[in-house]
JSON list of C-alpha atoms and ligand atoms in Angstrom, two decimals:
[
{"chain": "A", "resi": 1144, "resn": "MET", "atom": "CA", "xyz": [-18.31, 10.91, 25.19]},
{"chain": "A", "resi": 1145, "resn": "PRO", "atom": "CA", "xyz": [-15.65, 10.66, 22.29]},
{"chain": "A", "resi": 1146, "resn": "ALA", "atom": "CA", "xyz": [-14.08, 7.13, 22.04]},
{"chain": "A", "resi": 1147, "resn": "ILE", "atom": "CA", "xyz": [-10.28, 6.61, 22.32]},
{"chain": "A", "resi": 1148, "resn": "ARG", "atom": "CA", "xyz": [-8.68, 4.10, 19.90]},
{"chain": "A", "resi": 1149, "resn": "ARG", "atom": "CA", "xyz": [-5.46, 3.36, 18.11]},
{"chain": "A", "resi": 1150, "resn": "ALA", "atom": "CA", "xyz": [-4.79, 5.57, 15.08]},
{"chain": "A", "resi": 1151, "resn": "LYS", "atom": "CA", "xyz": [-5.24, 4.27, 11.59]},
{"chain": "A", "resi": 1152, "resn": "ILE", "atom": "CA", "xyz": [-3.23, 5.36, 8.60]},
{"chain": "A", "resi": 1153, "resn": "THR", "atom": "CA", "xyz": [-6.35, 7.03, 7.34]},
{"chain": "A", "resi": 1154, "resn": "ASP", "atom": "CA", "xyz": [-6.54, 9.30, 10.55]},
{"chain": "A", "resi": 1155, "resn": "LEU", "atom": "CA", "xyz": [-3.08, 10.95, 9.76]},
{"chain": "A", "resi": 1156, "resn": "HIS", "atom": "CA", "xyz": [-4.48, 13.82, 7.75]},
{"chain": "A", "resi": 1157, "resn": "GLU", "atom": "CA", "xyz": [-7.02, 14.67, 10.56]},
{"chain": "A", "resi": 1158, "resn": "MET", "atom": "CA", "xyz": [-4.40, 14.33, 13.18]},
{"chain": "A", "resi": 1159, "resn": "GLN", "atom": "CA", "xyz": [-2.36, 16.94, 11.26]},
{"chain": "A", "resi": 1160, "resn": "ASN", "atom": "CA", "xyz": [-5.48, 19.21, 10.97]},
{"chain": "A", "resi": 1161, "resn": "CYS", "atom": "CA", "xyz": [-6.08, 18.98, 14.73]},
{"chain": "A", "resi": 1162, "resn": "ASN", "atom": "CA", "xyz": [-2.35, 19.83, 15.30]},
{"chain": "A", "resi": 1163, "resn": "LEU", "atom": "CA", "xyz": [-2.63, 22.88, 13.05]},
{"chain": "A", "resi": 1164, "resn": "TRP", "atom": "CA", "xyz": [-5.69, 24.19, 14.93]},
{"chain": "A", "resi": 1165, "resn": "CYS", "atom": "CA", "xyz": [-4.05, 23.65, 18.33]},
{"chain": "A", "resi": 1166, "resn": "LEU", "atom": "CA", "xyz": [-0.40, 24.29, 18.39]},
{"chain": "A", "resi": 1167, "resn": "PRO", "atom": "CA", "xyz": [2.37, 26.38, 16.63]},
{"chain": "A", "resi": 1168, "resn": "GLU", "atom": "CA", "xyz": [4.64, 23.39, 16.52]},
{"chain": "A", "resi": 1169, "resn": "ASN", "atom": "CA", "xyz": [3.56, 21.73, 13.19]},
{"chain": "A", "resi": 1170, "resn": "TYR", "atom": "CA", "xyz": [5.04, 18.94, 11.13]},
{"chain": "A", "resi": 1171, "resn": "HIS", "atom": "CA", "xyz": [5.08, 17.87, 7.57]},
{"chain": "A", "resi": 1172, "resn": "PHE", "atom": "CA", "xyz": [2.72, 14.97, 6.62]},
{"chain": "A", "resi": 1173, "resn": "ASN", "atom": "CA", "xyz": [5.77, 12.64, 6.16]},
{"chain": "A", "resi": 1174, "resn": "TYR", "atom": "CA", "xyz": [6.55, 12.97, 9.72]},
{"chain": "A", "resi": 1175, "resn": "TYR", "atom": "CA", "xyz": [3.23, 11.68, 10.77]},
{"chain": "A", "resi": 1176, "resn": "LEU", "atom": "CA", "xyz": [3.70, 8.81, 8.24]},
{"chain": "A", "resi": 1177, "resn": "TYR", "atom": "CA", "xyz": [7.11, 8.10, 9.67]},
{"chain": "A", "resi": 1178, "resn": "HIS", "atom": "CA", "xyz": [5.61, 7.71, 13.30]},
{"chain": "A", "resi": 1179, "resn": "TYR", "atom": "CA", "xyz": [2.88, 5.61, 11.91]},
{"chain": "A", "resi": 1180, "resn": "LEU", "atom": "CA", "xyz": [5.00, 3.23, 9.93]},
{"chain": "A", "resi": 1181, "resn": "SER", "atom": "CA", "xyz": [7.57, 2.95, 12.76]},
{"chain": "A", "resi": 1182, "resn": "TRP", "atom": "CA", "xyz": [5.46, 2.71, 15.92]},
{"chain": "A", "resi": 1183, "resn": "SER", "atom": "CA", "xyz": [1.73, 2.64, 14.88]},
{"chain": "A", "resi": 1184, "resn": "GLU", "atom": "CA", "xyz": [0.81, 1.08, 18.28]},
{"chain": "A", "resi": 1185, "resn": "LEU", "atom": "CA", "xyz": [1.91, 4.32, 20.15]},
{"chain": "A", "resi": 1186, "resn": "LEU", "atom": "CA", "xyz": [-0.57, 6.57, 18.08]},
{"chain": "A", "resi": 1187, "resn": "HIS", "atom": "CA", "xyz": [-3.96, 7.15, 19.42]},
{"chain": "A", "resi": 1188, "resn": "VAL", "atom": "CA", "xyz": [-6.90, 9.41, 18.52]},
{"chain": "A", "resi": 1189, "resn": "THR", "atom": "CA", "xyz": [-10.16, 10.40, 20.04]},
{"chain": "A", "resi": 1190, "resn": "GLU", "atom": "CA", "xyz": [-13.03, 10.80, 17.64]},
{"chain": "A", "resi": 1191, "resn": "GLU", "atom": "CA", "xyz": [-16.57, 11.96, 17.71]},
{"chain": "A", "resi": 1192, "resn": "ASN", "atom": "CA", "xyz": [-19.02, 11.36, 14.83]},
{"chain": "A", "resi": 1193, "resn": "GLY", "atom": "CA", "xyz": [-16.28, 10.09, 12.82]},
{"chain": "A", "resi": 1194, "resn": "GLN", "atom": "CA", "xyz": [-14.05, 13.28, 13.28]},
{"chain": "A", "resi": 1195, "resn": "VAL", "atom": "CA", "xyz": [-10.77, 13.13, 15.11]},
{"chain": "A", "resi": 1196, "resn": "VAL", "atom": "CA", "xyz": [-10.99, 15.72, 17.92]},
{"chain": "A", "resi": 1197, "resn": "GLY", "atom": "CA", "xyz": [-7.66, 14.84, 19.77]},
{"chain": "A", "resi": 1198, "resn": "TYR", "atom": "CA", "xyz": [-4.60, 12.82, 19.20]},
{"chain": "A", "resi": 1199, "resn": "VAL", "atom": "CA", "xyz": [-1.32, 11.81, 20.76]},
{"chain": "A", "resi": 1200, "resn": "LEU", "atom": "CA", "xyz": [1.68, 11.26, 18.56]},
{"chain": "A", "resi": 1201, "resn": "ALA", "atom": "CA", "xyz": [4.50, 9.26, 20.04]},
{"chain": "A", "resi": 1202, "resn": "LYS", "atom": "CA", "xyz": [7.72, 7.53, 19.19]},
{"chain": "A", "resi": 1203, "resn": "MET", "atom": "CA", "xyz": [10.79, 5.65, 20.45]},
{"chain": "A", "resi": 1204, "resn": "ASP", "atom": "CA", "xyz": [14.20, 7.34, 21.01]},
{"chain": "A", "resi": 1205, "resn": "ASP", "atom": "CA", "xyz": [15.96, 8.00, 17.64]},
{"chain": "A", "resi": 1206, "resn": "GLU", "atom": "CA", "xyz": [19.33, 6.89, 19.23]},
{"chain": "A", "resi": 1207, "resn": "PRO", "atom": "CA", "xyz": [18.33, 3.89, 21.27]},
{"chain": "A", "resi": 1208, "resn": "ASP", "atom": "CA", "xyz": [20.33, 2.93, 24.29]},
{"chain": "A", "resi": 1209, "resn": "VAL", "atom": "CA", "xyz": [20.93, -0.80, 24.61]},
{"chain": "A", "resi": 1210, "resn": "GLU", "atom": "CA", "xyz": [19.90, -0.91, 28.28]},
{"chain": "A", "resi": 1211, "resn": "VAL", "atom": "CA", "xyz": [17.22, 1.77, 28.66]},
{"chain": "A", "resi": 1212, "resn": "GLN", "atom": "CA", "xyz": [14.15, 1.97, 26.37]},
{"chain": "A", "resi": 1213, "resn": "GLU", "atom": "CA", "xyz": [13.02, 5.53, 26.06]},
{"chain": "A", "resi": 1214, "resn": "ALA", "atom": "CA", "xyz": [9.86, 6.87, 24.33]},
{"chain": "A", "resi": 1215, "resn": "HIS", "atom": "CA", "xyz": [8.97, 10.42, 23.57]},
{"chain": "A", "resi": 1216, "resn": "ILE", "atom": "CA", "xyz": [5.66, 12.24, 23.18]},
{"chain": "A", "resi": 1217, "resn": "THR", "atom": "CA", "xyz": [6.17, 14.30, 20.05]},
{"chain": "A", "resi": 1218, "resn": "SER", "atom": "CA", "xyz": [2.81, 16.01, 20.11]},
{"chain": "A", "resi": 1219, "resn": "LEU", "atom": "CA", "xyz": [-0.60, 15.94, 21.99]},
{"chain": "A", "resi": 1220, "resn": "SER", "atom": "CA", "xyz": [-3.70, 18.09, 21.47]},
{"chain": "A", "resi": 1221, "resn": "VAL", "atom": "CA", "xyz": [-7.49, 18.23, 21.79]},
{"chain": "A", "resi": 1222, "resn": "LEU", "atom": "CA", "xyz": [-9.70, 20.56, 19.88]},
{"chain": "A", "resi": 1223, "resn": "ARG", "atom": "CA", "xyz": [-10.84, 23.55, 21.91]},
{"chain": "A", "resi": 1224, "resn": "THR", "atom": "CA", "xyz": [-14.40, 22.32, 21.57]},
{"chain": "A", "resi": 1225, "resn": "HIS", "atom": "CA", "xyz": [-13.56, 19.15, 23.40]},
{"chain": "A", "resi": 1226, "resn": "ARG", "atom": "CA", "xyz": [-11.27, 20.24, 26.21]},
{"chain": "A", "resi": 1227, "resn": "ARG", "atom": "CA", "xyz": [-11.63, 19.56, 29.87]},
{"chain": "A", "resi": 1228, "resn": "LEU", "atom": "CA", "xyz": [-13.39, 16.31, 29.39]},
{"chain": "A", "resi": 1229, "resn": "GLY", "atom": "CA", "xyz": [-10.46, 14.22, 30.43]},
{"chain": "A", "resi": 1230, "resn": "LEU", "atom": "CA", "xyz": [-9.57, 13.22, 26.85]},
{"chain": "A", "resi": 1231, "resn": "ALA", "atom": "CA", "xyz": [-5.88, 14.26, 26.84]},
{"chain": "A", "resi": 1232, "resn": "ASN", "atom": "CA", "xyz": [-5.40, 12.47, 30.11]},
{"chain": "A", "resi": 1233, "resn": "LYS", "atom": "CA", "xyz": [-6.91, 9.25, 28.61]},
{"chain": "A", "resi": 1234, "resn": "LEU", "atom": "CA", "xyz": [-4.77, 9.62, 25.42]},
{"chain": "A", "resi": 1235, "resn": "MET", "atom": "CA", "xyz": [-1.68, 9.86, 27.34]},
{"chain": "A", "resi": 1236, "resn": "ASN", "atom": "CA", "xyz": [-2.59, 6.91, 29.50]},
{"chain": "A", "resi": 1237, "resn": "TYR", "atom": "CA", "xyz": [-3.27, 4.69, 26.37]},
{"chain": "A", "resi": 1238, "resn": "ALA", "atom": "CA", "xyz": [0.06, 5.88, 24.92]},
{"chain": "A", "resi": 1239, "resn": "HIS", "atom": "CA", "xyz": [1.82, 4.91, 28.25]},
{"chain": "A", "resi": 1240, "resn": "ASP", "atom": "CA", "xyz": [0.10, 1.50, 28.24]},
{"chain": "A", "resi": 1241, "resn": "ALA", "atom": "CA", "xyz": [1.23, 0.89, 24.73]},
{"chain": "A", "resi": 1242, "resn": "MET", "atom": "CA", "xyz": [4.89, 1.94, 25.50]},
{"chain": "A", "resi": 1243, "resn": "GLU", "atom": "CA", "xyz": [4.93, -0.36, 28.43]},
{"chain": "A", "resi": 1244, "resn": "LEU", "atom": "CA", "xyz": [3.20, -3.32, 26.78]},
{"chain": "A", "resi": 1245, "resn": "THR", "atom": "CA", "xyz": [4.60, -3.26, 23.16]},
{"chain": "A", "resi": 1246, "resn": "GLN", "atom": "CA", "xyz": [7.91, -1.50, 23.45]},
{"chain": "A", "resi": 1247, "resn": "GLU", "atom": "CA", "xyz": [8.97, -2.41, 27.00]},
{"chain": "A", "resi": 1248, "resn": "CYS", "atom": "CA", "xyz": [9.78, 1.08, 27.72]},
{"chain": "A", "resi": 1249, "resn": "ASP", "atom": "CA", "xyz": [11.60, 2.22, 30.82]},
{"chain": "A", "resi": 1250, "resn": "ASN", "atom": "CA", "xyz": [10.58, 5.96, 30.66]},
{"chain": "A", "resi": 1251, "resn": "VAL", "atom": "CA", "xyz": [8.97, 8.51, 28.53]},
{"chain": "A", "resi": 1252, "resn": "SER", "atom": "CA", "xyz": [9.79, 12.21, 27.95]},
{"chain": "A", "resi": 1253, "resn": "LEU", "atom": "CA", "xyz": [8.41, 15.19, 26.35]},
{"chain": "A", "resi": 1254, "resn": "HIS", "atom": "CA", "xyz": [8.93, 18.99, 25.84]},
{"chain": "A", "resi": 1255, "resn": "VAL", "atom": "CA", "xyz": [6.41, 21.57, 26.83]},
{"chain": "A", "resi": 1256, "resn": "ARG", "atom": "CA", "xyz": [6.52, 25.42, 26.73]},
{"chain": "A", "resi": 1257, "resn": "VAL", "atom": "CA", "xyz": [7.21, 26.95, 30.30]},
{"chain": "A", "resi": 1258, "resn": "SER", "atom": "CA", "xyz": [4.06, 29.04, 29.83]},
{"chain": "A", "resi": 1259, "resn": "ASN", "atom": "CA", "xyz": [1.66, 26.15, 28.86]},
{"chain": "A", "resi": 1260, "resn": "ARG", "atom": "CA", "xyz": [-0.38, 26.05, 32.06]},
{"chain": "A", "resi": 1261, "resn": "ALA", "atom": "CA", "xyz": [-2.91, 23.59, 30.86]},
{"chain": "A", "resi": 1262, "resn": "ALA", "atom": "CA", "xyz": [-0.31, 21.11, 29.51]},
{"chain": "A", "resi": 1263, "resn": "LEU", "atom": "CA", "xyz": [1.79, 21.59, 32.70]},
{"chain": "A", "resi": 1264, "resn": "GLY", "atom": "CA", "xyz": [-1.25, 20.75, 34.92]},
{"chain": "A", "resi": 1265, "resn": "LEU", "atom": "CA", "xyz": [-1.88, 17.62, 32.96]},
{"chain": "A", "resi": 1266, "resn": "TYR", "atom": "CA", "xyz": [1.74, 16.44, 32.97]},
{"chain": "A", "resi": 1267, "resn": "LYS", "atom": "CA", "xyz": [2.65, 17.31, 36.48]},
{"chain": "A", "resi": 1268, "resn": "ASP", "atom": "CA", "xyz": [-0.52, 16.86, 38.54]},
{"chain": "A", "resi": 1269, "resn": "LYS", "atom": "CA", "xyz": [-2.50, 14.23, 36.79]},
{"chain": "A", "resi": 1270, "resn": "LEU", "atom": "CA", "xyz": [0.25, 12.30, 35.09]},
{"chain": "A", "resi": 1271, "resn": "LYS", "atom": "CA", "xyz": [3.08, 12.69, 37.52]},
{"chain": "A", "resi": 1272, "resn": "TYR", "atom": "CA", "xyz": [5.80, 13.71, 35.04]},
{"chain": "A", "resi": 1273, "resn": "GLN", "atom": "CA", "xyz": [8.70, 15.43, 36.59]},
{"chain": "A", "resi": 1274, "resn": "ILE", "atom": "CA", "xyz": [10.83, 18.35, 35.23]},
{"chain": "A", "resi": 1275, "resn": "ALA", "atom": "CA", "xyz": [14.16, 16.89, 34.22]},
{"chain": "A", "resi": 1276, "resn": "ASP", "atom": "CA", "xyz": [15.64, 19.93, 32.51]},
{"chain": "A", "resi": 1277, "resn": "THR", "atom": "CA", "xyz": [14.93, 23.49, 31.22]},
{"chain": "A", "resi": 1278, "resn": "GLU", "atom": "CA", "xyz": [15.97, 23.92, 27.63]},
{"chain": "A", "resi": 1279, "resn": "ILE", "atom": "CA", "xyz": [16.72, 27.53, 26.86]},
{"chain": "A", "resi": 1280, "resn": "GLY", "atom": "CA", "xyz": [15.23, 28.94, 23.71]},
{"chain": "A", "resi": 1281, "resn": "TYR", "atom": "CA", "xyz": [13.97, 25.48, 22.57]},
{"chain": "A", "resi": 1282, "resn": "TYR", "atom": "CA", "xyz": [11.04, 26.88, 20.60]},
{"chain": "A", "resi": 1283, "resn": "ALA", "atom": "CA", "xyz": [11.29, 28.72, 17.26]},
{"chain": "A", "resi": 1284, "resn": "ASP", "atom": "CA", "xyz": [9.98, 31.93, 18.93]},
{"chain": "A", "resi": 1285, "resn": "GLY", "atom": "CA", "xyz": [12.67, 31.72, 21.67]},
{"chain": "A", "resi": 1286, "resn": "GLU", "atom": "CA", "xyz": [10.45, 30.37, 24.47]},
{"chain": "A", "resi": 1287, "resn": "ASN", "atom": "CA", "xyz": [12.08, 27.87, 26.91]},
{"chain": "A", "resi": 1288, "resn": "ALA", "atom": "CA", "xyz": [10.91, 24.36, 27.28]},
{"chain": "A", "resi": 1289, "resn": "TYR", "atom": "CA", "xyz": [10.64, 22.07, 30.13]},
{"chain": "A", "resi": 1290, "resn": "LYS", "atom": "CA", "xyz": [12.01, 18.61, 29.47]},
{"chain": "A", "resi": 1291, "resn": "MET", "atom": "CA", "xyz": [9.69, 16.28, 31.52]},
{"chain": "A", "resi": 1292, "resn": "ARG", "atom": "CA", "xyz": [10.10, 12.69, 32.15]},
{"chain": "A", "resi": 1293, "resn": "LYS", "atom": "CA", "xyz": [8.02, 9.78, 33.70]},
{"chain": "A", "resi": 1294, "resn": "ASP", "atom": "CA", "xyz": [9.18, 6.43, 34.64]},
{"chain": "A", "resi": 1295, "resn": "LEU", "atom": "CA", "xyz": [7.35, 3.40, 33.10]},
{"chain": "A", "resi": 1296, "resn": "VAL", "atom": "CA", "xyz": [7.23, -0.14, 34.07]},
{"chain": "A", "resi": 1297, "resn": "ARG", "atom": "CA", "xyz": [8.08, -2.92, 31.36]},
{"chain": "A", "resi": 1298, "resn": "ARG", "atom": "CA", "xyz": [4.96, -5.00, 31.06]},
{"chain": "A", "resi": 1299, "resn": "GLY", "atom": "CA", "xyz": [5.60, -6.82, 27.64]},
{"chain": "A", "resi": 1300, "resn": "PHE", "atom": "CA", "xyz": [6.77, -10.37, 27.03]},
{"chain": "A", "resi": 1301, "resn": "PRO", "atom": "CA", "xyz": [10.63, -10.58, 27.16]},
{"chain": "A", "resi": 1302, "resn": "LYS", "atom": "CA", "xyz": [11.94, -10.14, 23.53]},
{"chain": "A", "resi": 1303, "resn": "LYS", "atom": "CA", "xyz": [14.81, -12.69, 23.95]},
{"chain": "A", "resi": 1304, "resn": "ALA", "atom": "CA", "xyz": [13.81, -16.24, 24.12]},
{"chain": "A", "resi": 1305, "resn": "PRO", "atom": "CA", "xyz": [14.86, -17.86, 27.33]},
{"chain": "A", "resi": 1306, "resn": "GLU", "atom": "CA", "xyz": [18.20, -19.96, 27.31]},
{"chain": "A", "resi": 1307, "resn": "PRO", "atom": "CA", "xyz": [17.41, -23.57, 26.66]},
{"chain": "A", "resi": 1308, "resn": "ALA", "atom": "CA", "xyz": [19.01, -24.48, 29.94]},
{"chain": "A", "resi": 1309, "resn": "ALA", "atom": "CA", "xyz": [16.61, -22.28, 31.74]},
{"chain": "A", "resi": 1310, "resn": "VAL", "atom": "CA", "xyz": [13.64, -23.83, 29.95]},
{"chain": "A", "resi": 1311, "resn": "LYS", "atom": "CA", "xyz": [14.87, -27.30, 30.85]},
{"chain": "A", "resi": 1312, "resn": "ARG", "atom": "CA", "xyz": [15.36, -26.31, 34.53]},
{"chain": "A", "resi": 1313, "resn": "ASP", "atom": "CA", "xyz": [11.88, -24.79, 34.63]},
{"chain": "A", "resi": 1314, "resn": "LEU", "atom": "CA", "xyz": [10.30, -28.01, 33.27]},
{"chain": "A", "resi": 1315, "resn": "MET", "atom": "CA", "xyz": [11.98, -30.24, 35.73]},
{"chain": "B", "resi": 2271, "resn": "ACO", "atom": "N1", "xyz": [-5.89, 24.89, 33.09]},
{"chain": "B", "resi": 2271, "resn": "ACO", "atom": "C1", "xyz": [-5.22, 24.27, 34.05]},
{"chain": "B", "resi": 2271, "resn": "ACO", "atom": "N2", "xyz": [-5.15, 22.91, 34.00]},
{"chain": "B", "resi": 2271, "resn": "ACO", "atom": "C2", "xyz": [-5.61, 22.17, 33.00]},
{"chain": "B", "resi": 2271, "resn": "ACO", "atom": "C3", "xyz": [-6.27, 22.88, 31.93]},
{"chain": "B", "resi": 2271, "resn": "ACO", "atom": "C4", "xyz": [-6.35, 24.33, 31.95]},
{"chain": "B", "resi": 2271, "resn": "ACO", "atom": "N3", "xyz": [-6.93, 25.00, 30.95]},
{"chain": "B", "resi": 2271, "resn": "ACO", "atom": "N4", "xyz": [-6.63, 21.95, 31.05]},
{"chain": "B", "resi": 2271, "resn": "ACO", "atom": "C5", "xyz": [-6.30, 20.81, 31.47]},
{"chain": "B", "resi": 2271, "resn": "ACO", "atom": "N5", "xyz": [-5.70, 20.94, 32.76]},
{"chain": "B", "resi": 2271, "resn": "ACO", "atom": "C6", "xyz": [-5.18, 19.84, 33.56]},
{"chain": "B", "resi": 2271, "resn": "ACO", "atom": "C7", "xyz": [-5.98, 19.66, 34.83]},
{"chain": "B", "resi": 2271, "resn": "ACO", "atom": "O1", "xyz": [-5.08, 19.06, 35.81]},
{"chain": "B", "resi": 2271, "resn": "ACO", "atom": "C8", "xyz": [-6.89, 18.55, 34.33]},
{"chain": "B", "resi": 2271, "resn": "ACO", "atom": "O2", "xyz": [-7.48, 17.87, 35.30]},
{"chain": "B", "resi": 2271, "resn": "ACO", "atom": "P1", "xyz": [-8.85, 18.31, 35.90]},
{"chain": "B", "resi": 2271, "resn": "ACO", "atom": "O3", "xyz": [-9.78, 18.47, 34.76]},
{"chain": "B", "resi": 2271, "resn": "ACO", "atom": "O4", "xyz": [-9.22, 17.13, 36.80]},
{"chain": "B", "resi": 2271, "resn": "ACO", "atom": "O5", "xyz": [-8.58, 19.56, 36.69]},
{"chain": "B", "resi": 2271, "resn": "ACO", "atom": "C9", "xyz": [-5.92, 17.67, 33.45]},
{"chain": "B", "resi": 2271, "resn": "ACO", "atom": "O6", "xyz": [-5.07, 18.64, 32.80]},
{"chain": "B", "resi": 2271, "resn": "ACO", "atom": "C10", "xyz": [-6.50, 16.78, 32.43]},
{"chain": "B", "resi": 2271, "resn": "ACO", "atom": "O7", "xyz": [-7.38, 17.47, 31.59]},
{"chain": "B", "resi": 2271, "resn": "ACO", "atom": "P2", "xyz": [-8.00, 16.90, 30.29]},
{"chain": "B", "resi": 2271, "resn": "ACO", "atom": "O8", "xyz": [-9.41, 17.29, 30.23]},
{"chain": "B", "resi": 2271, "resn": "ACO", "atom": "O9", "xyz": [-7.54, 15.48, 30.13]},
{"chain": "B", "resi": 2271, "resn": "ACO", "atom": "O10", "xyz": [-7.16, 17.83, 29.20]},
{"chain": "B", "resi": 2271, "resn": "ACO", "atom": "P3", "xyz": [-7.70, 18.30, 27.79]},
{"chain": "B", "resi": 2271, "resn": "ACO", "atom": "O11", "xyz": [-8.46, 17.18, 27.02]},
{"chain": "B", "resi": 2271, "resn": "ACO", "atom": "O12", "xyz": [-8.52, 19.56, 27.91]},
{"chain": "B", "resi": 2271, "resn": "ACO", "atom": "O13", "xyz": [-6.48, 18.56, 26.99]},
{"chain": "B", "resi": 2271, "resn": "ACO", "atom": "C11", "xyz": [-4.46, 19.87, 26.45]},
{"chain": "B", "resi": 2271, "resn": "ACO", "atom": "C12", "xyz": [-5.31, 19.19, 27.61]},
{"chain": "B", "resi": 2271, "resn": "ACO", "atom": "C13", "xyz": [-3.99, 18.78, 25.53]},
{"chain": "B", "resi": 2271, "resn": "ACO", "atom": "C14", "xyz": [-3.28, 20.47, 27.12]},
{"chain": "B", "resi": 2271, "resn": "ACO", "atom": "C15", "xyz": [-5.36, 20.85, 25.65]},
{"chain": "B", "resi": 2271, "resn": "ACO", "atom": "O14", "xyz": [-5.52, 22.03, 26.44]},
{"chain": "B", "resi": 2271, "resn": "ACO", "atom": "C16", "xyz": [-4.68, 21.29, 24.31]},
{"chain": "B", "resi": 2271, "resn": "ACO", "atom": "O15", "xyz": [-4.85, 20.63, 23.37]},
{"chain": "B", "resi": 2271, "resn": "ACO", "atom": "N6", "xyz": [-3.96, 22.38, 24.36]},
{"chain": "B", "resi": 2271, "resn": "ACO", "atom": "C17", "xyz": [-3.34, 23.06, 23.15]},
{"chain": "B", "resi": 2271, "resn": "ACO", "atom": "C18", "xyz": [-2.25, 21.94, 22.61]},
{"chain": "B", "resi": 2271, "resn": "ACO", "atom": "C19", "xyz": [-1.13, 21.75, 23.66]},
{"chain": "B", "resi": 2271, "resn": "ACO", "atom": "O16", "xyz": [-0.82, 22.69, 24.46]},
{"chain": "B", "resi": 2271, "resn": "ACO", "atom": "N7", "xyz": [-0.64, 20.54, 23.70]},
{"chain": "B", "resi": 2271, "resn": "ACO", "atom": "C20", "xyz": [0.43, 20.07, 24.61]},
{"chain": "B", "resi": 2271, "resn": "ACO", "atom": "C21", "xyz": [1.63, 20.61, 24.01]},
{"chain": "B", "resi": 2271, "resn": "ACO", "atom": "S1", "xyz": [3.25, 19.79, 24.78]},
{"chain": "B", "resi": 2271, "resn": "ACO", "atom": "C22", "xyz": [3.29, 18.39, 23.73]},
{"chain": "B", "resi": 2271, "resn": "ACO", "atom": "O17", "xyz": [2.60, 18.26, 22.73]},
{"chain": "B", "resi": 2271, "resn": "ACO", "atom": "C23", "xyz": [4.30, 17.27, 24.13]}
]
C-alpha cells in the first residue's frame, strides 16, 4: 500500500506531472514552489516505489481575515492506476490535520466541477464538506464549480504568549 508523507521540495516536479495526467487545471512550476515555500506542512504526497502517485496541494487564504483562519485545497489527484484505494481520503485527512495543528485553521474550502462525481463523492460523503455556493462559469471551459467548505477545529498551540498576569495567576 502506498505510503502518505509530507511533500519534499524534490517532489514538486512529480506532483506537477501527476496533476498533468489527472486534471485539466494545471499550474506553472512556480505555483507549486510558492505553495511549498509558504506552507510546506500542508503539502502531502503518496508514493509507491519512489514514485509520486497522488498529492494534495493546499494553501492558506491569500487575504487573511484576522479572526477566521481559512485554508484552501488548491488541487488533489491520484493516478488512475492507484484509485479507489482510499489514498485521496487519506491525503485530505493529512492535510486537514496539518491545517488544524500548524495553522490553527477554522475552515477549509475548495472548488470542484459540478460534474466530478468521484470528487464530489469523496468531499460530500466521506469528508463531510458542504456546498457553500455555485460559481457560474468558474472553469476555463465554462463549467460551473461548487464551492465547498468544511469546518475545522483549531488544535495547535496558541500563537500569542499568555499575558504575564494570567501566567502568574495560574502559578498561584
Ligand atoms: N465514483 C464515485 N465515488 C467515488 C469515486 C468514483 N469513481 N472515486 C472515489 N469516490 C468517493 C467514494 O465515496 C470513495 O469512498 P469508497 O471507496 O468507500 O466508496 C471516496 O471517494 C474515497 O475514495 P478514494 O479511494 O480515497 O479516492 P481516490 O484515491 O480514488 O481519489 C480522486 C479520488 C482524487 C477524485 C480521483 O478520482 C482523481 O484523482 N480524479 C481526477 C482528479 C480530480 O478530479 N481531482 C479533484 C479535483 S477538485 C480539486 O482538486 C480541489
